[in-house]
mmCIF file of C-alpha atoms in Angstrom:
data_model
loop_
_atom_site.group_PDB
_atom_site.id
_atom_site.type_symbol
_atom_site.label_atom_id
_atom_site.label_comp_id
_atom_site.label_asym_id
_atom_site.label_seq_id
_atom_site.Cartn_x
_atom_site.Cartn_y
_atom_site.Cartn_z
ATOM 1 C CA MET A 147 -13.057 -14.792 2.414
ATOM 2 C CA LYS A 148 -10.114 -15.858 0.112
ATOM 3 C CA LYS A 149 -7.576 -12.980 1.966
ATOM 4 C CA LEU A 150 -8.006 -15.049 5.176
ATOM 5 C CA LEU A 151 -8.221 -18.358 3.833
ATOM 6 C CA MET A 152 -5.314 -18.133 1.665
ATOM 7 C CA ALA A 153 -3.113 -17.617 4.520
ATOM 8 C CA ALA A 154 -0.140 -20.618 3.583
ATOM 9 C CA VAL A 155 1.483 -18.809 0.438
ATOM 10 C CA LEU A 156 4.426 -19.373 -1.599
ATOM 11 C CA PHE A 157 6.436 -15.979 -2.490
ATOM 12 C CA SER A 158 8.948 -17.919 -4.199
ATOM 13 C CA PRO A 159 9.292 -16.359 -8.208
ATOM 14 C CA GLY A 160 11.057 -19.204 -9.688
ATOM 15 C CA ALA A 161 9.121 -21.868 -7.996
ATOM 16 C CA LEU A 162 6.740 -22.365 -11.404
ATOM 17 C CA PHE A 163 9.092 -20.997 -13.978
ATOM 18 C CA ALA A 164 12.675 -22.144 -14.242
ATOM 19 C CA GLN A 165 14.513 -18.916 -15.178
ATOM 20 C CA GLY A 166 17.955 -18.633 -17.289
ATOM 21 C CA LYS A 167 20.879 -16.224 -15.694
ATOM 22 C CA VAL A 168 19.549 -13.068 -15.503
ATOM 23 C CA LYS A 169 21.916 -9.510 -14.840
ATOM 24 C CA GLU A 170 21.381 -8.475 -11.514
ATOM 25 C CA VAL A 171 20.134 -5.289 -10.920
ATOM 26 C CA PRO A 172 21.967 -3.036 -8.357
ATOM 27 C CA TYR A 173 20.267 -0.398 -5.942
ATOM 28 C CA GLN A 174 21.252 1.314 -3.188
ATOM 29 C CA VAL A 175 19.339 2.563 -0.083
ATOM 30 C CA VAL A 176 20.412 5.597 1.624
ATOM 31 C CA GLY A 177 18.398 7.163 4.787
ATOM 32 C CA SER A 178 18.358 9.000 7.763
ATOM 33 C CA ILE A 179 16.500 9.216 10.982
ATOM 34 C CA ALA A 180 16.614 13.156 12.234
ATOM 35 C CA GLN A 181 16.090 12.414 16.005
ATOM 36 C CA GLN A 182 17.046 9.246 18.118
ATOM 37 C CA GLU A 183 17.875 9.259 21.635
ATOM 38 C CA LYS A 184 20.302 5.880 20.874
ATOM 39 C CA PRO A 185 21.720 4.218 18.144
ATOM 40 C CA THR A 186 18.711 2.545 16.015
ATOM 41 C CA LYS A 187 19.242 -1.336 14.534
ATOM 42 C CA LEU A 188 17.647 -1.429 11.359
ATOM 43 C CA TYR A 189 17.146 -4.805 9.424
ATOM 44 C CA PHE A 190 16.458 -4.520 5.653
ATOM 45 C CA ARG A 191 14.917 -7.695 3.809
ATOM 46 C CA VAL A 192 14.523 -8.811 0.520
ATOM 47 C CA ARG A 193 13.523 -11.704 -1.354
ATOM 48 C CA LYS A 194 15.947 -13.558 -3.422
ATOM 49 C CA ASP A 195 16.193 -17.038 -4.818
ATOM 50 C CA GLY A 196 12.962 -17.835 -3.260
ATOM 51 C CA LYS A 197 14.512 -16.756 0.337
ATOM 52 C CA TRP A 198 14.480 -13.742 2.598
ATOM 53 C CA ALA A 199 17.881 -11.793 2.864
ATOM 54 C CA THR A 200 18.306 -9.719 5.519
ATOM 55 C CA ASP A 201 20.953 -7.297 5.937
ATOM 56 C CA SER A 202 20.978 -5.463 9.191
ATOM 57 C CA VAL A 203 22.964 -2.071 10.303
ATOM 58 C CA THR A 204 23.234 0.109 13.473
ATOM 59 C CA THR A 205 22.841 3.955 13.012
ATOM 60 C CA PRO A 206 25.265 5.689 15.666
ATOM 61 C CA ASP A 207 24.202 9.003 13.872
ATOM 62 C CA GLY A 208 20.774 8.130 11.967
ATOM 63 C CA ARG A 209 22.607 7.584 8.819
ATOM 64 C CA PHE A 210 22.229 4.340 7.132
ATOM 65 C CA LEU A 211 22.882 2.675 3.970
ATOM 66 C CA PHE A 212 22.133 -0.724 2.330
ATOM 67 C CA ALA A 213 23.380 -1.616 -1.164
ATOM 68 C CA GLY A 214 23.185 -5.379 -3.195
ATOM 69 C CA THR A 215 21.807 -6.638 -6.415
ATOM 70 C CA VAL A 216 18.163 -8.096 -6.746
ATOM 71 C CA PRO A 217 17.140 -10.074 -9.908
ATOM 72 C CA GLU A 218 14.647 -7.207 -11.014
ATOM 73 C CA PRO A 219 13.126 -4.087 -9.730
ATOM 74 C CA MET A 220 11.172 -5.366 -6.558
ATOM 75 C CA THR A 221 9.928 -4.480 -3.204
ATOM 76 C CA ALA A 222 11.808 -4.767 0.083
ATOM 77 C CA GLN A 223 11.364 -3.835 3.698
ATOM 78 C CA LEU A 224 13.021 -2.045 5.981
ATOM 79 C CA PHE A 225 12.514 -2.462 10.060
ATOM 80 C CA ALA A 226 13.697 -1.184 13.208
ATOM 81 C CA SER A 227 14.494 -2.812 15.874
ATOM 82 C CA ILE A 228 12.228 -2.297 19.324
ATOM 83 C CA PRO A 229 11.989 -3.909 22.890
ATOM 84 C CA SER A 230 9.992 -7.183 22.081
ATOM 85 C CA THR A 231 6.666 -8.205 23.420
ATOM 86 C CA PRO A 232 4.415 -10.941 23.462
ATOM 87 C CA ASP A 233 2.833 -9.887 20.427
ATOM 88 C CA ASN A 234 6.138 -8.803 18.664
ATOM 89 C CA PRO A 235 8.876 -11.690 20.161
ATOM 90 C CA LEU A 236 11.656 -10.338 17.400
ATOM 91 C CA GLY A 237 10.871 -7.113 18.587
ATOM 92 C CA ARG A 238 10.976 -5.650 15.238
ATOM 93 C CA LYS A 239 8.740 -2.599 13.655
ATOM 94 C CA GLU A 240 8.062 -2.134 10.084
ATOM 95 C CA LEU A 241 9.021 1.342 8.952
ATOM 96 C CA ALA A 242 8.758 1.179 5.475
ATOM 97 C CA VAL A 243 7.783 -1.209 2.039
ATOM 98 C CA LEU A 244 10.438 0.241 -0.687
ATOM 99 C CA PHE A 245 10.489 -0.482 -4.408
ATOM 100 C CA LEU A 246 14.222 -1.230 -5.376
ATOM 101 C CA GLY A 247 15.303 -0.510 -8.655
ATOM 102 C CA PRO A 248 18.730 1.132 -10.273
ATOM 103 C CA GLY A 249 19.955 4.349 -8.702
ATOM 104 C CA GLU A 250 19.820 5.192 -5.418
ATOM 105 C CA THR A 251 16.614 5.144 -3.202
ATOM 106 C CA THR A 252 16.236 7.674 -0.453
ATOM 107 C CA VAL A 253 14.347 7.303 2.853
ATOM 108 C CA LYS A 254 14.009 10.099 5.705
ATOM 109 C CA LEU A 255 12.245 9.676 8.753
ATOM 110 C CA ASP A 256 12.010 11.961 11.587
ATOM 111 C CA ASN A 257 11.951 9.350 14.265
ATOM 112 C CA ILE A 258 10.551 5.483 14.327
ATOM 113 C CA ALA A 259 7.596 6.359 15.544
ATOM 114 C CA ASP A 260 6.715 8.567 12.258
ATOM 115 C CA LYS A 261 5.795 7.673 8.779
ATOM 116 C CA PRO A 262 9.046 8.037 6.385
ATOM 117 C CA GLU A 263 9.551 9.714 3.255
ATOM 118 C CA ALA A 264 10.962 7.734 0.315
ATOM 119 C CA GLY A 265 11.919 8.182 -3.182
ATOM 120 C CA GLY A 266 14.914 8.903 -5.821
ATOM 121 C CA THR A 267 14.046 6.609 -8.364
ATOM 122 C CA LYS A 268 11.183 6.328 -11.164
ATOM 123 C CA TYR A 269 10.298 3.141 -9.244
ATOM 124 C CA GLN A 270 9.877 4.267 -5.809
ATOM 125 C CA GLU A 271 8.111 7.544 -7.280
ATOM 126 C CA ALA A 272 5.620 5.325 -8.956
ATOM 127 C CA PHE A 273 5.258 3.114 -5.876
ATOM 128 C CA ASN A 274 4.407 5.999 -3.710
ATOM 129 C CA GLN A 275 1.990 6.824 -6.362
ATOM 130 C CA LEU A 276 0.314 3.802 -6.363
ATOM 131 C CA ASN A 277 0.066 3.610 -2.280
ATOM 132 C CA SER A 278 -1.446 6.864 -2.160
ATOM 133 C CA LEU A 279 -4.667 5.668 -4.542
ATOM 134 C CA THR A 280 -4.867 2.472 -2.065
ATOM 135 C CA ASP A 281 -3.892 4.170 1.236
ATOM 136 C CA ASN A 282 -7.388 4.734 2.361
ATOM 137 C CA VAL A 283 -8.947 1.354 1.436
ATOM 138 C CA VAL A 284 -5.619 -0.537 3.113
ATOM 139 C CA ARG A 285 -6.114 1.681 6.079
ATOM 140 C CA GLN A 286 -9.822 0.706 6.465
ATOM 141 C CA SER A 287 -8.553 -3.214 5.388
ATOM 142 C CA ILE A 288 -6.120 -2.955 8.159
ATOM 143 C CA ALA A 289 -8.641 -1.614 10.816
ATOM 144 C CA LEU A 290 -11.244 -4.461 9.811
ATOM 145 C CA SER A 291 -7.940 -6.947 10.139
ATOM 146 C CA LYS A 292 -7.408 -5.778 14.012
ATOM 147 C CA GLU A 293 -11.409 -6.195 14.555
ATOM 148 C CA TYR A 294 -11.226 -9.919 12.833
ATOM 149 C CA ARG A 295 -8.462 -10.943 15.177
ATOM 150 C CA VAL A 296 -10.199 -9.912 18.214
ATOM 151 C CA LEU A 297 -13.080 -11.878 17.600
ATOM 152 C CA TYR A 298 -10.880 -15.004 16.401
ATOM 153 C CA LYS A 299 -9.404 -14.741 19.817
ATOM 154 C CA ALA A 300 -12.823 -14.665 21.325
ATOM 155 C CA LYS A 301 -13.845 -17.686 18.894
ATOM 156 C CA ASP A 302 -16.854 -15.618 17.720
ATOM 157 C CA GLU A 303 -17.634 -17.109 14.524
ATOM 158 C CA ALA A 304 -21.054 -15.394 13.944
ATOM 159 C CA GLY A 305 -18.844 -12.005 14.167
ATOM 160 C CA MET A 306 -16.262 -13.004 11.922
ATOM 161 C CA LYS A 307 -18.773 -14.139 9.374
ATOM 162 C CA LYS A 308 -20.284 -10.751 9.229
ATOM 163 C CA LEU A 309 -16.916 -9.383 8.714
ATOM 164 C CA GLU A 310 -16.239 -11.356 5.558
ATOM 165 C CA THR A 311 -18.154 -9.472 3.129
ATOM 166 C CA ARG A 312 -16.341 -6.189 4.121
ATOM 167 C CA PHE A 313 -13.013 -7.571 3.675
ATOM 168 C CA ASP A 314 -14.558 -8.965 0.029
ATOM 169 C CA GLU A 315 -15.555 -5.487 -0.559
ATOM 170 C CA LEU A 316 -12.244 -3.731 0.455
ATOM 171 C CA GLU A 317 -10.278 -6.496 -1.670
ATOM 172 C CA ALA A 318 -12.394 -5.639 -4.495
ATOM 173 C CA SER A 319 -11.879 -2.072 -4.247
ATOM 174 C CA ARG A 320 -8.320 -2.335 -4.086
ATOM 175 C CA LYS A 321 -8.291 -4.515 -7.087
ATOM 176 C CA ALA A 322 -10.236 -2.074 -9.045
ATOM 177 C CA ILE A 323 -8.008 1.349 -7.997
ATOM 178 C CA MET A 324 -4.889 -0.975 -9.128
ATOM 179 C CA ARG A 325 -6.728 -1.969 -12.565
ATOM 180 C CA LYS A 326 -7.372 1.524 -13.248
ATOM 181 C CA TYR A 327 -3.759 2.593 -12.500
ATOM 182 C CA LEU A 328 -2.839 0.319 -15.195
ATOM 183 C CA ALA A 329 -4.916 1.066 -17.442
ATOM 184 C CA ASP A 330 -4.209 4.717 -16.831
ATOM 185 C CA ASN A 331 -0.013 3.940 -16.725
ATOM 186 C CA PRO A 332 0.350 1.120 -18.825
ATOM 187 C CA LYS A 333 4.107 1.914 -19.347
ATOM 188 C CA SER A 334 4.637 2.223 -15.490
ATOM 189 C CA PRO A 335 7.917 0.969 -14.340
ATOM 190 C CA ILE A 336 6.336 -1.404 -11.394
ATOM 191 C CA GLY A 337 3.363 -2.491 -14.135
ATOM 192 C CA MET A 338 4.548 -6.449 -13.290
ATOM 193 C CA TYR A 339 4.171 -6.048 -9.586
ATOM 194 C CA VAL A 340 0.681 -4.076 -9.859
ATOM 195 C CA LEU A 341 -0.739 -6.798 -12.127
ATOM 196 C CA THR A 342 0.773 -9.658 -10.114
ATOM 197 C CA GLN A 343 -1.448 -7.947 -6.953
ATOM 198 C CA VAL A 344 -4.518 -7.536 -9.587
ATOM 199 C CA ALA A 345 -4.027 -11.092 -10.321
ATOM 200 C CA GLY A 346 -4.150 -12.734 -6.963
ATOM 201 C CA TYR A 347 -3.145 -16.473 -6.419
ATOM 202 C CA GLU A 348 -6.305 -17.600 -8.386
ATOM 203 C CA LEU A 349 -5.463 -16.306 -11.556
ATOM 204 C CA ASP A 350 -8.390 -15.299 -14.052
ATOM 205 C CA ALA A 351 -6.880 -15.454 -18.070
ATOM 206 C CA ASP A 352 -9.802 -14.005 -19.387
ATOM 207 C CA GLU A 353 -9.585 -10.705 -17.105
ATOM 208 C CA VAL A 354 -5.720 -10.583 -16.963
ATOM 209 C CA GLU A 355 -4.592 -11.516 -20.084
ATOM 210 C CA PRO A 356 -5.211 -8.083 -21.884
ATOM 211 C CA ILE A 357 -4.012 -6.012 -19.099
ATOM 212 C CA PHE A 358 -0.559 -8.374 -19.585
ATOM 213 C CA LYS A 359 -0.484 -7.441 -23.077
ATOM 214 C CA SER A 360 -1.238 -3.602 -22.888
ATOM 215 C CA LEU A 361 2.074 -3.319 -20.227
ATOM 216 C CA ALA A 362 6.011 -2.452 -22.203
ATOM 217 C CA LYS A 363 7.594 -4.763 -23.450
ATOM 218 C CA ASP A 364 10.804 -4.491 -20.931
ATOM 219 C CA ALA A 365 8.165 -5.247 -18.253
ATOM 220 C CA ARG A 366 6.955 -8.635 -19.768
ATOM 221 C CA ASN A 367 10.466 -9.605 -20.611
ATOM 222 C CA THR A 368 11.291 -9.503 -17.103
ATOM 223 C CA PRO A 369 11.744 -12.748 -14.755
ATOM 224 C CA SER A 370 8.430 -11.757 -13.381
ATOM 225 C CA GLY A 371 6.709 -11.166 -16.926
ATOM 226 C CA LYS A 372 8.103 -14.465 -17.967
ATOM 227 C CA GLN A 373 6.842 -16.476 -14.887
ATOM 228 C CA PHE A 374 3.390 -14.511 -15.498
ATOM 229 C CA ALA A 375 3.141 -15.437 -19.229
ATOM 230 C CA TYR A 376 3.887 -18.602 -18.121
ATOM 231 C CA ARG A 377 0.968 -18.800 -15.310
ATOM 232 C CA LEU A 378 -1.233 -17.364 -17.891
ATOM 233 C CA GLU A 379 -0.617 -20.546 -20.181
ATOM 234 C CA LEU A 380 -1.172 -22.676 -17.344
ATOM 235 C CA ALA A 381 -4.812 -21.051 -16.468
ATOM 236 C CA LYS A 382 -5.777 -21.646 -19.713
ATOM 237 C CA LYS A 383 -5.066 -25.251 -19.393
ATOM 238 C CA LEU A 384 -6.858 -25.617 -16.106
ATOM 239 C CA ALA A 385 -9.801 -23.576 -16.466
ATOM 240 C CA PRO A 386 -13.065 -25.731 -16.118
ATOM 241 C CA GLY A 387 -13.816 -27.741 -18.942
ATOM 242 C CA GLN A 388 -10.170 -28.423 -19.734
ATOM 243 C CA PRO A 389 -9.174 -31.996 -18.667
ATOM 244 C CA ALA A 390 -6.967 -32.454 -15.421
ATOM 245 C CA ILE A 391 -2.985 -32.876 -16.018
ATOM 246 C CA ASP A 392 -2.368 -36.617 -15.043
ATOM 247 C CA PHE A 393 0.151 -37.406 -12.443
ATOM 248 C CA SER A 394 1.819 -39.922 -10.258
ATOM 249 C CA GLN A 395 3.222 -39.684 -6.959
ATOM 250 C CA ASN A 396 3.709 -41.715 -3.908
ATOM 251 C CA ASN A 397 1.006 -42.253 -1.112
ATOM 252 C CA PRO A 398 2.431 -42.556 2.348
ATOM 253 C CA GLU A 399 3.371 -46.253 2.293
ATOM 254 C CA GLY A 400 5.472 -45.641 -0.620
ATOM 255 C CA LYS A 401 3.297 -46.952 -3.310
ATOM 256 C CA PRO A 402 2.625 -44.660 -6.611
ATOM 257 C CA VAL A 403 -0.689 -43.184 -6.986
ATOM 258 C CA THR A 404 -2.128 -42.064 -10.545
ATOM 259 C CA LEU A 405 -5.133 -39.409 -10.890
ATOM 260 C CA ALA A 406 -5.987 -41.439 -13.959
ATOM 261 C CA SER A 407 -7.052 -44.118 -11.960
ATOM 262 C CA PHE A 408 -10.048 -42.062 -10.375
ATOM 263 C CA ARG A 409 -11.867 -42.075 -13.862
ATOM 264 C CA GLY A 410 -15.602 -42.931 -13.420
ATOM 265 C CA LYS A 411 -15.446 -40.681 -10.025
ATOM 266 C CA TYR A 412 -15.931 -37.109 -9.289
ATOM 267 C CA VAL A 413 -13.067 -36.360 -7.245
ATOM 268 C CA LEU A 414 -11.702 -33.197 -5.422
ATOM 269 C CA LEU A 415 -7.940 -32.683 -5.767
ATOM 270 C CA ASP A 416 -6.933 -31.491 -2.451
ATOM 271 C CA PHE A 417 -3.842 -29.122 -2.038
ATOM 272 C CA TRP A 418 -3.131 -29.075 1.450
ATOM 273 C CA ALA A 419 -0.196 -29.418 4.339
ATOM 274 C CA SER A 420 -0.028 -30.700 8.150
ATOM 275 C CA TRP A 421 1.461 -26.897 8.546
ATOM 276 C CA CYS A 422 -0.799 -25.036 7.091
ATOM 277 C CA GLY A 423 -3.355 -23.630 9.653
ATOM 278 C CA PRO A 424 -6.461 -22.643 6.913
ATOM 279 C CA CYS A 425 -6.131 -26.033 5.420
ATOM 280 C CA ARG A 426 -6.306 -28.089 8.880
ATOM 281 C CA ALA A 427 -9.385 -25.507 9.384
ATOM 282 C CA GLU A 428 -10.950 -26.357 6.070
ATOM 283 C CA ASN A 429 -10.173 -29.953 6.725
ATOM 284 C CA PRO A 430 -13.609 -30.712 8.917
ATOM 285 C CA ASN A 431 -15.457 -29.757 5.664
ATOM 286 C CA VAL A 432 -13.712 -31.745 3.228
ATOM 287 C CA VAL A 433 -14.292 -34.550 5.745
ATOM 288 C CA ASN A 434 -18.250 -34.192 6.000
ATOM 289 C CA ALA A 435 -18.756 -33.663 2.109
ATOM 290 C CA PHE A 436 -16.472 -36.954 2.038
ATOM 291 C CA ASN A 437 -18.638 -38.607 4.371
ATOM 292 C CA LYS A 438 -21.666 -37.667 2.735
ATOM 293 C CA TYR A 439 -21.100 -38.272 -0.846
ATOM 294 C CA LYS A 440 -18.482 -40.800 -0.988
ATOM 295 C CA ASP A 441 -20.846 -43.676 -1.548
ATOM 296 C CA LYS A 442 -22.384 -41.693 -4.712
ATOM 297 C CA GLY A 443 -19.370 -41.821 -6.602
ATOM 298 C CA PHE A 444 -17.135 -38.800 -5.074
ATOM 299 C CA THR A 445 -13.804 -39.026 -3.649
ATOM 300 C CA VAL A 446 -10.983 -37.074 -2.393
ATOM 301 C CA LEU A 447 -6.982 -36.925 -3.546
ATOM 302 C CA GLY A 448 -4.874 -35.097 -1.085
ATOM 303 C CA VAL A 449 -1.738 -33.960 -2.450
ATOM 304 C CA SER A 450 0.379 -32.526 0.747
ATOM 305 C CA PHE A 451 3.252 -29.823 0.659
ATOM 306 C CA ASP A 452 4.799 -31.281 3.644
ATOM 307 C CA GLU A 453 8.125 -32.196 4.000
ATOM 308 C CA SER A 454 8.010 -34.196 7.464
ATOM 309 C CA LYS A 455 6.382 -37.666 6.896
ATOM 310 C CA GLU A 456 5.879 -37.934 10.490
ATOM 311 C CA LYS A 457 3.799 -34.899 10.518
ATOM 312 C CA TRP A 458 1.967 -35.828 7.223
ATOM 313 C CA GLU A 459 0.878 -38.835 8.686
ATOM 314 C CA GLU A 460 -0.075 -37.341 12.224
ATOM 315 C CA ALA A 461 -2.382 -34.778 10.446
ATOM 316 C CA ILE A 462 -4.269 -37.133 8.214
ATOM 317 C CA ALA A 463 -5.079 -39.561 11.881
ATOM 318 C CA LYS A 464 -6.093 -36.599 13.544
ATOM 319 C CA ASP A 465 -7.572 -34.938 10.771
ATOM 320 C CA GLN A 466 -9.582 -38.219 9.866
ATOM 321 C CA LEU A 467 -8.936 -38.154 6.176
ATOM 322 C CA ASN A 468 -9.715 -41.389 5.288
ATOM 323 C CA TRP A 469 -9.211 -40.683 1.229
ATOM 324 C CA PRO A 470 -5.901 -41.232 -0.620
ATOM 325 C CA GLN A 471 -3.226 -39.209 0.211
ATOM 326 C CA VAL A 472 0.261 -38.219 -2.069
ATOM 327 C CA SER A 473 3.354 -36.314 -1.028
ATOM 328 C CA ASP A 474 6.984 -36.283 -3.029
ATOM 329 C CA LEU A 475 7.814 -34.409 0.649
ATOM 330 C CA LYS A 476 9.214 -31.693 -0.781
ATOM 331 C CA GLY A 477 7.252 -28.703 0.744
ATOM 332 C CA TRP A 478 6.607 -26.067 -1.381
ATOM 333 C CA ALA A 479 8.654 -27.943 -4.386
ATOM 334 C CA ASN A 480 6.049 -30.493 -4.827
ATOM 335 C CA GLU A 481 6.020 -31.533 -8.006
ATOM 336 C CA VAL A 482 2.636 -31.735 -8.601
ATOM 337 C CA GLY A 483 2.160 -28.677 -7.125
ATOM 338 C CA LYS A 484 4.611 -27.068 -9.679
ATOM 339 C CA LEU A 485 2.562 -28.729 -12.557
ATOM 340 C CA TYR A 486 -0.782 -27.296 -11.394
ATOM 341 C CA GLY A 487 0.765 -23.649 -10.511
ATOM 342 C CA ILE A 488 -0.269 -23.870 -7.011
ATOM 343 C CA ARG A 489 1.336 -20.888 -5.063
ATOM 344 C CA ALA A 490 -1.021 -20.759 -2.187
ATOM 345 C CA ILE A 491 -2.900 -23.362 -0.042
ATOM 346 C CA PRO A 492 -5.362 -24.716 0.647
ATOM 347 C CA GLN A 493 -6.540 -25.085 -3.232
ATOM 348 C CA ASN A 494 -8.506 -27.351 -4.831
ATOM 349 C CA LEU A 495 -10.022 -28.605 -7.713
ATOM 350 C CA LEU A 496 -13.118 -30.795 -8.286
ATOM 351 C CA LEU A 497 -12.944 -33.254 -11.357
ATOM 352 C CA ASP A 498 -15.670 -34.976 -13.025
ATOM 353 C CA PRO A 499 -15.563 -38.487 -13.854
ATOM 354 C CA GLN A 500 -13.869 -38.058 -17.154
ATOM 355 C CA GLY A 501 -11.285 -36.158 -15.452
ATOM 356 C CA LYS A 502 -12.570 -32.593 -16.661
ATOM 357 C CA ILE A 503 -12.069 -29.824 -14.390
ATOM 358 C CA VAL A 504 -15.769 -28.649 -13.281
ATOM 359 C CA ALA A 505 -14.876 -25.994 -10.715
ATOM 360 C CA LYS A 506 -11.795 -24.843 -8.729
ATOM 361 C CA ASN A 507 -11.214 -23.836 -5.195
ATOM 362 C CA LEU A 508 -14.722 -24.651 -3.635
ATOM 363 C CA ARG A 509 -14.702 -24.209 0.202
ATOM 364 C CA GLY A 510 -17.273 -24.759 3.350
ATOM 365 C CA GLU A 511 -20.744 -24.030 1.715
ATOM 366 C CA ALA A 512 -19.570 -23.899 -1.465
ATOM 367 C CA LEU A 513 -18.240 -27.368 -1.674
ATOM 368 C CA GLU A 514 -21.292 -28.420 -0.046
ATOM 369 C CA ASN A 515 -23.876 -26.960 -2.386
ATOM 370 C CA LYS A 516 -21.867 -28.004 -5.576
ATOM 371 C CA LEU A 517 -21.837 -31.592 -4.499
ATOM 372 C CA ALA A 518 -25.261 -31.162 -3.728
ATOM 373 C CA GLU A 519 -26.227 -29.954 -7.691
ATOM 374 C CA LEU A 520 -24.345 -33.137 -8.616
ATOM 375 C CA PHE A 521 -25.496 -35.943 -6.759
ATOM 376 C CA HIS A 522 -29.078 -34.998 -6.591
#
């Protein structure tokens, strides 16, 4: 189930595509809380330059204002401070996800327990329209996620597996709604945001390129539009049947390892990190595959998104990853990761003995089935 497996995600717009200096977009968020027993502390969070930027204000009379600039119209989150609990140690409740753009975005709340009303700009109005279309699917997904967490805590793997098909169905429904929204609204001011949601982290160029080309030129010329164009070209270069991009990076001993040196074997190019829970959960499946087929012409090359050499090596030893490993210890800025456009981990590519890509993102049974097909 991709939605749950792809939990370690990079949200940095500049990670794959070096942007030149862009003209910042000014925004204002003006809001009010009609009923509050005491002053409310609010937090406003937006993603800038690959990092979360958080502002805060206390509202003695219920009125609040946040203002600033962003590289382009984008989403932002509004939180309220509430008493902390074991499940919410920061003591923050998300009040709204907004879509910032030029002009004044308005937010009205009766109180922090109720759903707010937001509007004021064409960006927020378009975002409201999209949310109304996906609301039913999102509600079902939230309910299913709560059920899944209960099963996860109980370590009920059979129960979790039963929910996975439903998760995938809901995700497919959400994307279908978004694709129809773009077909009906190709000039939408939030078009690039919607397309990015449709494309996901494993971009299918054949599916999304026609949609991208149908969007307004202004949308395609935004920083995210230019980045998406870059991702499209990279996806074409990394499609099954294409040669993998060669690289050299150091192993834990500081010695360079090249991808080309593995020619003659099937190679699973595995992107992971010691801090990535889904990666560590998938490692036993990769270990089993490696041990079963290592004498038949199969190996693994791990590319770690770690920053700590010590933690990287500890994870290698603990998970018994007895295959070559490389990293430049730059975390999400790993040069091989950028070369391959990796935006979420775990991810992998299976290469044939000639260095061509056979398949992508094979996990669990899918990896075992593919290797059984190749070696039997």
